[in-house]
CSV table of N, CA and C in Angstrom, one decimal:
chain,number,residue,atom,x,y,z
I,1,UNK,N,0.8,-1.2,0.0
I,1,UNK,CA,0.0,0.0,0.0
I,1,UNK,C,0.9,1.2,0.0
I,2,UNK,N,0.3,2.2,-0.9
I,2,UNK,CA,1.1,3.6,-1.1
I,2,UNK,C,1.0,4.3,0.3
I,3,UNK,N,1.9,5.3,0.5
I,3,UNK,CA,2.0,6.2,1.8
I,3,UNK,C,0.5,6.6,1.8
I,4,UNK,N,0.7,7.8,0.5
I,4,UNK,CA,-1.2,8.5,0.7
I,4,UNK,C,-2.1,7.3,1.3
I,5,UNK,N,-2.0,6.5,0.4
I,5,UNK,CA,-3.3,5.4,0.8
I,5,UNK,C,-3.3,5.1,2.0
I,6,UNK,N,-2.2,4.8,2.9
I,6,UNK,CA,-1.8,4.4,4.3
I,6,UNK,C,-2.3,5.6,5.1
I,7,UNK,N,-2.1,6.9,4.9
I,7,UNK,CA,-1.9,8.1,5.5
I,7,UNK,C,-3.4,8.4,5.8
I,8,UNK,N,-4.1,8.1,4.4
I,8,UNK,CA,-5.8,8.3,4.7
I,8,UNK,C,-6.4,7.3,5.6
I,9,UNK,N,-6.3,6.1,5.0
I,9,UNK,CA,-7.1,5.0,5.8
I,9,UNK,C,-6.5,5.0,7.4
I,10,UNK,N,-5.8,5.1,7.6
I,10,UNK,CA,-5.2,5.4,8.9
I,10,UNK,C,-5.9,6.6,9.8
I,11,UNK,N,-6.6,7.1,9.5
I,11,UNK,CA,-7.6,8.4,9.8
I,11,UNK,C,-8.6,7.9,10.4
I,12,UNK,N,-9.0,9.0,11.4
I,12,UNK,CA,-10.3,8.6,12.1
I,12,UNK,C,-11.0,8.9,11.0
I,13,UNK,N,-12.7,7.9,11.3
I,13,UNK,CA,-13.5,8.4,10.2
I,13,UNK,C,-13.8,9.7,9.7
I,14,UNK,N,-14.0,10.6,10.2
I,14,UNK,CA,-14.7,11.9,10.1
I,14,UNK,C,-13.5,12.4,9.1
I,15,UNK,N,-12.3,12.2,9.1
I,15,UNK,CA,-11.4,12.7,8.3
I,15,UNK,C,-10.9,12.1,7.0
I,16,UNK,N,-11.4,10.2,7.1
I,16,UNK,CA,-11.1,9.7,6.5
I,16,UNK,C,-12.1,9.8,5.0
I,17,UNK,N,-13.3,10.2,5.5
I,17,UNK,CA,-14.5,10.3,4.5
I,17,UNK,C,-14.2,11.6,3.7
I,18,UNK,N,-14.0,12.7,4.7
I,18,UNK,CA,-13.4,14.3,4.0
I,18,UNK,C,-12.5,13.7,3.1
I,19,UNK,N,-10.8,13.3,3.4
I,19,UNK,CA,-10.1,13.4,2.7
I,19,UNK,C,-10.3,12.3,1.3
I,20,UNK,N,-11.1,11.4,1.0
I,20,UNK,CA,-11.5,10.1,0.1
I,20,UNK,C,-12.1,11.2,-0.8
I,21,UNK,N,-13.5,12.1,0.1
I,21,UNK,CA,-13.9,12.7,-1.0
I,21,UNK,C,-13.5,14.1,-1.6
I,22,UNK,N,-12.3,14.5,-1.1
I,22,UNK,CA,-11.4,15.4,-1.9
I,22,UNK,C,-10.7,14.8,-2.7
I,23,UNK,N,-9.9,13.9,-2.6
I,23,UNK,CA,-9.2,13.4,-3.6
I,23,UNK,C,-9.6,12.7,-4.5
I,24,UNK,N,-11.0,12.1,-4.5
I,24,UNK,CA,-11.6,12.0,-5.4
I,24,UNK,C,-12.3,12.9,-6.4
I,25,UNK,N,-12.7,14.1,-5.8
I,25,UNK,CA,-13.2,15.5,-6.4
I,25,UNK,C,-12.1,16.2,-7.1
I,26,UNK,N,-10.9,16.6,-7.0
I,26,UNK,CA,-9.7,16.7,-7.8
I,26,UNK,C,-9.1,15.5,-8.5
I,27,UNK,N,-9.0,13.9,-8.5
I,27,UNK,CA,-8.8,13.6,-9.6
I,27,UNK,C,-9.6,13.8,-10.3
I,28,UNK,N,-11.1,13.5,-10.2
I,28,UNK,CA,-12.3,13.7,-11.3
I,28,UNK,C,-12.0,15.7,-12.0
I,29,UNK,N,-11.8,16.3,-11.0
I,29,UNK,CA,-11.3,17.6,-11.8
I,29,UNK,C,-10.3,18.0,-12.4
I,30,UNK,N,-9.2,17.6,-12.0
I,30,UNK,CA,-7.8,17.3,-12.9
I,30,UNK,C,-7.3,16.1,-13.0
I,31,UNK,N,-7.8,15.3,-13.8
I,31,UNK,CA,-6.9,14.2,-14.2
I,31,UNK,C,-5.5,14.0,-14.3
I,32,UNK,N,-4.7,14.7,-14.7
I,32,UNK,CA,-3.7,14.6,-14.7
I,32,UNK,C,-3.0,15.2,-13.5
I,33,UNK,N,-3.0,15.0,-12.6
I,33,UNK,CA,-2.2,15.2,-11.0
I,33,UNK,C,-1.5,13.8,-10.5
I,34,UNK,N,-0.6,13.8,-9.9
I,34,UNK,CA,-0.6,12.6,-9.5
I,34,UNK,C,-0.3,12.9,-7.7
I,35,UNK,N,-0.6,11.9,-7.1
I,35,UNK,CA,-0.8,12.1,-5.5
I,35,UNK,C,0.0,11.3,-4.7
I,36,UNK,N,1.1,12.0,-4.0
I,36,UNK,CA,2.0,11.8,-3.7
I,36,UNK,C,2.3,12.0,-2.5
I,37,UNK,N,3.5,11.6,-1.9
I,37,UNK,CA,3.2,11.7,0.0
I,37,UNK,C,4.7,12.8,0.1
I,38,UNK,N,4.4,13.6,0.6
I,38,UNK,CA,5.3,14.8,0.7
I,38,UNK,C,5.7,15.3,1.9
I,39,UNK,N,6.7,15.5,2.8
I,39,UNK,CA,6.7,16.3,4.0
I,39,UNK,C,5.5,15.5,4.7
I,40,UNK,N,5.6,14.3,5.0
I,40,UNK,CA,4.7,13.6,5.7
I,40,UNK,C,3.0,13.6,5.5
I,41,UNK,N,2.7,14.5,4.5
I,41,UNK,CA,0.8,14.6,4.3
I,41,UNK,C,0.6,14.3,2.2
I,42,UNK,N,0.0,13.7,2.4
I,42,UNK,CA,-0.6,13.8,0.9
I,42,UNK,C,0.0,14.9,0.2
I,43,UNK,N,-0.2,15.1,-1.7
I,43,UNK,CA,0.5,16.3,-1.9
I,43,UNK,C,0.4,15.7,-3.5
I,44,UNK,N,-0.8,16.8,-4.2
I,44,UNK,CA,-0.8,16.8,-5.2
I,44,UNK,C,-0.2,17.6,-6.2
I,45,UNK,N,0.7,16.6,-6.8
I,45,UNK,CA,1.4,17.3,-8.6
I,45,UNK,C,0.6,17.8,-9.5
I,46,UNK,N,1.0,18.8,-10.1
I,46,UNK,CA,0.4,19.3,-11.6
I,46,UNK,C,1.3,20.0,-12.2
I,47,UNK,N,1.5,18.9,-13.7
I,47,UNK,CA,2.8,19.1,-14.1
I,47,UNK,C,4.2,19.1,-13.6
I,48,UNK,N,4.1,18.4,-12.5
I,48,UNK,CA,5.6,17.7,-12.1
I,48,UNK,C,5.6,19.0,-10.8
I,49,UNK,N,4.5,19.8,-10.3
I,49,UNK,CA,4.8,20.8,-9.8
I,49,UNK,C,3.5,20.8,-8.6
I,50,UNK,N,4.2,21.2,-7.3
I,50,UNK,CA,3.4,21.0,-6.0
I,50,UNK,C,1.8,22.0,-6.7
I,51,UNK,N,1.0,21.0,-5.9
I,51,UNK,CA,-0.1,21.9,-6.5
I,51,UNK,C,-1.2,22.1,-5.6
I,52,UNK,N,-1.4,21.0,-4.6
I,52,UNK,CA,-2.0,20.9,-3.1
I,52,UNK,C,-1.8,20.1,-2.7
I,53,UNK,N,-1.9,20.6,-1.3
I,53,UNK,CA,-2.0,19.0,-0.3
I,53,UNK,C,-3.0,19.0,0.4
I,54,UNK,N,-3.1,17.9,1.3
I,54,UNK,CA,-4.3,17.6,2.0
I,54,UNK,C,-3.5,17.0,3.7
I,55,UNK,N,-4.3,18.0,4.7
I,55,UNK,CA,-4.0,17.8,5.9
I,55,UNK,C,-4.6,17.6,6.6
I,56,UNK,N,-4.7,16.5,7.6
I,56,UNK,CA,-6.1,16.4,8.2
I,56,UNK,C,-5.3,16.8,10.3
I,57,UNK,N,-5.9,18.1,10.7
I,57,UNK,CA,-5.4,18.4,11.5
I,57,UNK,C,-6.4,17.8,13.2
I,58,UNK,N,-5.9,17.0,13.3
I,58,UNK,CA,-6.6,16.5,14.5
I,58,UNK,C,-7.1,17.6,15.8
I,59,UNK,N,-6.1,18.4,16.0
I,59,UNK,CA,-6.2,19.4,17.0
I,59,UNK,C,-7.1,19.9,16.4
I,60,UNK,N,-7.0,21.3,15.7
I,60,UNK,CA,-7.9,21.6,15.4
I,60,UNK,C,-9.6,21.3,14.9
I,61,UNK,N,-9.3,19.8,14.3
I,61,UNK,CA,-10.5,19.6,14.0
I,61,UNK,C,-11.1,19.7,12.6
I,62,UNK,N,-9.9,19.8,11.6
I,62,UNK,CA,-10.6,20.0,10.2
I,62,UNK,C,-9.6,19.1,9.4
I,63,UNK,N,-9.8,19.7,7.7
I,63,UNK,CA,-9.1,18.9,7.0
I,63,UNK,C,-8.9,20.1,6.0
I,64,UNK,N,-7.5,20.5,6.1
I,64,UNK,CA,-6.6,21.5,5.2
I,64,UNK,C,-6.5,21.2,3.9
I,65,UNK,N,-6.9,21.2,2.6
I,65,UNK,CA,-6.4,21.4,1.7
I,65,UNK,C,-5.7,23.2,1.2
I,66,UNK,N,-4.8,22.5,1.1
I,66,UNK,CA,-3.4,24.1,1.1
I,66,UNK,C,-3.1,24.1,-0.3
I,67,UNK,N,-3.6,25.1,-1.0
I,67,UNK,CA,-2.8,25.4,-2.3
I,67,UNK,C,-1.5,25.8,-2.8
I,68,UNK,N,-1.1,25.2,-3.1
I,68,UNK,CA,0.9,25.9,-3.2
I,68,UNK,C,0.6,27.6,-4.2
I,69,UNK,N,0.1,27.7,-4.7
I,69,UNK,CA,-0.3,29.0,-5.5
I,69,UNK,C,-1.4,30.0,-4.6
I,70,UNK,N,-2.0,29.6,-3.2
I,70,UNK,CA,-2.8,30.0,-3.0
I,70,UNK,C,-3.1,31.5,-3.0
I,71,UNK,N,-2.3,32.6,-2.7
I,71,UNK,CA,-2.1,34.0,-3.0
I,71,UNK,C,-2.1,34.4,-4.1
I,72,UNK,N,-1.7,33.6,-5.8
I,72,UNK,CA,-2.5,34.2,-6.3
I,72,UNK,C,-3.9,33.9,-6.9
I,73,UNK,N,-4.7,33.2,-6.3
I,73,UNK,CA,-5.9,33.1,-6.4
I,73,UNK,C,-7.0,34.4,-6.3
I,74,UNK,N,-7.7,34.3,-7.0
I,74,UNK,CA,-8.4,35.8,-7.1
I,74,UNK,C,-9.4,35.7,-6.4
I,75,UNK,N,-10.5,34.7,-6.7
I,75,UNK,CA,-11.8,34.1,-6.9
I,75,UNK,C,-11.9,33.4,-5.8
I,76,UNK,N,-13.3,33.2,-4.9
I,76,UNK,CA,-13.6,32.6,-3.5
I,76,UNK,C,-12.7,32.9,-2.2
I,77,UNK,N,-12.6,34.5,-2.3
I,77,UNK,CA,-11.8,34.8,-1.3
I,77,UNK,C,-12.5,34.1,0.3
I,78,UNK,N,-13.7,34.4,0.1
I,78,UNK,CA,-14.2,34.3,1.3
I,78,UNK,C,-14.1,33.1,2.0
I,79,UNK,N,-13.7,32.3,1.3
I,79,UNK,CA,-13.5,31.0,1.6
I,79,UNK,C,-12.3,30.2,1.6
I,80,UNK,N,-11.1,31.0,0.6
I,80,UNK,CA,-10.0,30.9,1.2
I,80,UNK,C,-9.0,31.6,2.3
I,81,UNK,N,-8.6,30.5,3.2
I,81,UNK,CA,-7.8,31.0,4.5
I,81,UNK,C,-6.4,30.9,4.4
I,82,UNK,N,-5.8,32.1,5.1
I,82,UNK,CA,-4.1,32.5,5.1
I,82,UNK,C,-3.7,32.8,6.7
I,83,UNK,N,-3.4,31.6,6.8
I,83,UNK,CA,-2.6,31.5,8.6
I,83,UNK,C,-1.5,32.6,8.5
I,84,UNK,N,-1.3,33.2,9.8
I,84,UNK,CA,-0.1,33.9,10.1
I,84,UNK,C,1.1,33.0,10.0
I,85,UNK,N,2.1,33.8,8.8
I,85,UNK,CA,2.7,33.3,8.5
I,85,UNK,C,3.3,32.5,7.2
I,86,UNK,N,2.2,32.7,7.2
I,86,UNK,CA,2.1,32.1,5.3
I,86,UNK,C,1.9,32.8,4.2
I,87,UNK,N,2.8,33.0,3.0
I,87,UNK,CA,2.8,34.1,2.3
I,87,UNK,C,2.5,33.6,0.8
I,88,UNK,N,2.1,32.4,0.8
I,88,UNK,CA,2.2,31.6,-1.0
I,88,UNK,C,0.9,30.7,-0.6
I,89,UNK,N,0.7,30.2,0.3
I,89,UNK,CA,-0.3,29.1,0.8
I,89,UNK,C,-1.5,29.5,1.2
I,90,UNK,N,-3.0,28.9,0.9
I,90,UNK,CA,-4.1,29.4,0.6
I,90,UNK,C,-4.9,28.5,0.9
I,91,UNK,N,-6.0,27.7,2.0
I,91,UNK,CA,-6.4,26.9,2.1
I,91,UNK,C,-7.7,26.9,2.0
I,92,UNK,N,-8.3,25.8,1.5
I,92,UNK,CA,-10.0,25.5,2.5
I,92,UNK,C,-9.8,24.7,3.5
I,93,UNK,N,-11.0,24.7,4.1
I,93,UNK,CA,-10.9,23.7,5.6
I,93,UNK,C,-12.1,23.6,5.4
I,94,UNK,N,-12.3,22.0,6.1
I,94,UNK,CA,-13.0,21.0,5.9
I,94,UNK,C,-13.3,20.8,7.3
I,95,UNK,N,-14.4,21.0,8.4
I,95,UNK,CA,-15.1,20.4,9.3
I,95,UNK,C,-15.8,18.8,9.7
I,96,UNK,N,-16.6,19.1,8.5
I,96,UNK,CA,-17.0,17.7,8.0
I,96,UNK,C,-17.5,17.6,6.7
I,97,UNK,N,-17.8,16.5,6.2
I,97,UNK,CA,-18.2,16.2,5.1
I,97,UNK,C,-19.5,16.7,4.6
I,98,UNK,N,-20.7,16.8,5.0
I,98,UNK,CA,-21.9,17.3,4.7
I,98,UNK,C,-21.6,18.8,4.4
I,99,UNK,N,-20.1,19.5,4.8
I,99,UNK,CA,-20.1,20.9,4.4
I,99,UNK,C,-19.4,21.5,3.6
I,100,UNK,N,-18.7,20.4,2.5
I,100,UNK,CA,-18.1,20.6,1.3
I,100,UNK,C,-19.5,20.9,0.3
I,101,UNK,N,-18.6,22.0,-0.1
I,101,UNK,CA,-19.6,22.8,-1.1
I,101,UNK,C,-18.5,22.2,-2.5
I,102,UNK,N,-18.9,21.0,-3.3
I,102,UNK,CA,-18.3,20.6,-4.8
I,102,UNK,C,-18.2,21.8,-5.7
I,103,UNK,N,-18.7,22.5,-5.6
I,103,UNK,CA,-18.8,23.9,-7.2
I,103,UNK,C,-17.6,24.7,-6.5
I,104,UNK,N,-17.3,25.3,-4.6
I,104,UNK,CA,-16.6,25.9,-4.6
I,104,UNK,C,-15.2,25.3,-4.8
I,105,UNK,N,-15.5,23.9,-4.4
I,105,UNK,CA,-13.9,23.3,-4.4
I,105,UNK,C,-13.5,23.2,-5.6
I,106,UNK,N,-14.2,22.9,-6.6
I,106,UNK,CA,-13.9,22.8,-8.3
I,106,UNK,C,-13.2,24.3,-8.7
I,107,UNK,N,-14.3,24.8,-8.2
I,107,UNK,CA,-13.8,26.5,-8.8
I,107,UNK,C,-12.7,26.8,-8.5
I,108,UNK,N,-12.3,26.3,-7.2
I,108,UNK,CA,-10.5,26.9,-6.7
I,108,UNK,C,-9.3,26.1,-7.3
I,109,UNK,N,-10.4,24.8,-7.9
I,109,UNK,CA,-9.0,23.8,-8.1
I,109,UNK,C,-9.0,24.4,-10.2
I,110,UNK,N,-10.0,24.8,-10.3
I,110,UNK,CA,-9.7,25.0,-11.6
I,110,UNK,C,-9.3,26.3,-11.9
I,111,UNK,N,-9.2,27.1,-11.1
I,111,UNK,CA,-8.6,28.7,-11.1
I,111,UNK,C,-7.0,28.4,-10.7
I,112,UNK,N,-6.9,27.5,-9.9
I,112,UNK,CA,-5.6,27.1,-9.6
I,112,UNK,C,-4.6,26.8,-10.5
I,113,UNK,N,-5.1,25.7,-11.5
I,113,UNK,CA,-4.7,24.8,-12.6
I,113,UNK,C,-4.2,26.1,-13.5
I,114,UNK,N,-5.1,27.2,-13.8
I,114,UNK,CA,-4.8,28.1,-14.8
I,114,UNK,C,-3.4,28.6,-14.3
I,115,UNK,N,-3.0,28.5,-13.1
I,115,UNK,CA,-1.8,29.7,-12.9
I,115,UNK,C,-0.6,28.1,-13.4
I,116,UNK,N,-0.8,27.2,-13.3
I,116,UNK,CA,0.5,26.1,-13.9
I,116,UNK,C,0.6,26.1,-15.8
Protein backbone atom coordinates (compact mmCIF):
# COMPACT_ATOMS: atom_id res chain seq x y z
CA UNK A 1 0.00 0.00 0.00
CA UNK A 2 1.07 3.59 -1.06
CA UNK A 3 2.00 6.21 1.84
CA UNK A 4 -1.16 8.45 0.67
CA UNK A 5 -3.31 5.43 0.78
CA UNK A 6 -1.84 4.38 4.32
CA UNK A 7 -1.94 8.07 5.48
CA UNK A 8 -5.84 8.34 4.67
CA UNK A 9 -7.05 4.98 5.76
CA UNK A 10 -5.23 5.37 8.91
CA UNK A 11 -7.56 8.38 9.80
CA UNK A 12 -10.32 8.59 12.11
CA UNK A 13 -13.46 8.37 10.17
CA UNK A 14 -14.71 11.94 10.07
CA UNK A 15 -11.37 12.70 8.35
CA UNK A 16 -11.11 9.72 6.48
CA UNK A 17 -14.48 10.27 4.45
CA UNK A 18 -13.39 14.25 4.04
CA UNK A 19 -10.12 13.40 2.66
CA UNK A 20 -11.50 10.13 0.12
CA UNK A 21 -13.94 12.66 -1.05
CA UNK A 22 -11.43 15.44 -1.89
CA UNK A 23 -9.16 13.43 -3.60
CA UNK A 24 -11.60 12.01 -5.39
CA UNK A 25 -13.22 15.47 -6.44
CA UNK A 26 -9.69 16.68 -7.77
CA UNK A 27 -8.76 13.60 -9.64
CA UNK A 28 -12.29 13.67 -11.31
CA UNK A 29 -11.31 17.64 -11.84
CA UNK A 30 -7.81 17.28 -12.87
CA UNK A 31 -6.92 14.17 -14.17
CA UNK A 32 -3.71 14.60 -14.66
CA UNK A 33 -2.23 15.20 -11.01
CA UNK A 34 -0.58 12.62 -9.53
CA UNK A 35 -0.76 12.09 -5.49
CA UNK A 36 2.01 11.82 -3.70
CA UNK A 37 3.24 11.71 0.00
CA UNK A 38 5.29 14.80 0.73
CA UNK A 39 6.68 16.33 3.96
CA UNK A 40 4.73 13.58 5.66
CA UNK A 41 0.85 14.59 4.34
CA UNK A 42 -0.57 13.79 0.92
CA UNK A 43 0.45 16.28 -1.90
CA UNK A 44 -0.83 16.82 -5.19
CA UNK A 45 1.44 17.27 -8.58
CA UNK A 46 0.42 19.32 -11.62
CA UNK A 47 2.84 19.13 -14.13
CA UNK A 48 5.60 17.75 -12.09
CA UNK A 49 4.80 20.84 -9.78
CA UNK A 50 3.40 21.01 -6.01
CA UNK A 51 -0.12 21.93 -6.54
CA UNK A 52 -2.00 20.92 -3.10
CA UNK A 53 -2.00 19.03 -0.28
CA UNK A 54 -4.28 17.64 1.97
CA UNK A 55 -4.01 17.81 5.90
CA UNK A 56 -6.05 16.41 8.16
CA UNK A 57 -5.45 18.37 11.52
CA UNK A 58 -6.62 16.46 14.49
CA UNK A 59 -6.18 19.43 17.02
CA UNK A 60 -7.94 21.57 15.43
CA UNK A 61 -10.48 19.59 14.03
CA UNK A 62 -10.55 20.02 10.18
CA UNK A 63 -9.08 18.90 7.00
CA UNK A 64 -6.57 21.54 5.25
CA UNK A 65 -6.38 21.35 1.66
CA UNK A 66 -3.41 24.07 1.12
CA UNK A 67 -2.84 25.38 -2.27
CA UNK A 68 0.91 25.90 -3.17
CA UNK A 69 -0.28 29.03 -5.49
CA UNK A 70 -2.83 30.02 -2.97
CA UNK A 71 -2.12 34.02 -3.01
CA UNK A 72 -2.51 34.23 -6.32
CA UNK A 73 -5.86 33.06 -6.43
CA UNK A 74 -8.39 35.75 -7.15
CA UNK A 75 -11.84 34.08 -6.90
CA UNK A 76 -13.63 32.58 -3.54
CA UNK A 77 -11.78 34.80 -1.34
CA UNK A 78 -14.23 34.35 1.33
CA UNK A 79 -13.50 31.02 1.57
CA UNK A 80 -10.00 30.93 1.25
CA UNK A 81 -7.81 31.03 4.54
CA UNK A 82 -4.12 32.54 5.13
CA UNK A 83 -2.64 31.49 8.58
CA UNK A 84 -0.10 33.85 10.09
CA UNK A 85 2.71 33.29 8.54
CA UNK A 86 2.08 32.05 5.27
CA UNK A 87 2.79 34.10 2.29
CA UNK A 88 2.15 31.60 -0.97
CA UNK A 89 -0.34 29.06 0.77
CA UNK A 90 -4.12 29.41 0.59
CA UNK A 91 -6.41 26.86 2.07
CA UNK A 92 -10.01 25.46 2.48
CA UNK A 93 -10.88 23.67 5.63
CA UNK A 94 -13.02 21.05 5.90
CA UNK A 95 -15.13 20.39 9.32
CA UNK A 96 -17.00 17.73 7.99
CA UNK A 97 -18.23 16.16 5.14
CA UNK A 98 -21.85 17.33 4.75
CA UNK A 99 -20.08 20.93 4.36
CA UNK A 100 -18.11 20.64 1.33
CA UNK A 101 -19.57 22.76 -1.13
CA UNK A 102 -18.28 20.61 -4.82
CA UNK A 103 -18.81 23.91 -7.17
CA UNK A 104 -16.56 25.86 -4.59
CA UNK A 105 -13.89 23.32 -4.40
CA UNK A 106 -13.87 22.76 -8.33
CA UNK A 107 -13.79 26.50 -8.83
CA UNK A 108 -10.49 26.93 -6.69
CA UNK A 109 -9.04 23.79 -8.14
CA UNK A 110 -9.72 25.02 -11.62
CA UNK A 111 -8.65 28.67 -11.06
CA UNK A 112 -5.56 27.09 -9.58
CA UNK A 113 -4.68 24.78 -12.64
CA UNK A 114 -4.76 28.12 -14.77
CA UNK A 115 -1.83 29.72 -12.91
CA UNK A 116 0.50 26.13 -13.91
Amino acid sequence: MKPTELYILKQPAKYRDILLHIVAVVEHTLPEVTLEYKWGIPYFYYKKKPFCYLNASHKHQFVDVGFAKGFQLKDNQEYLIADKGRNTIKSLRYYNLEKIDNAILISVIEEAKALY
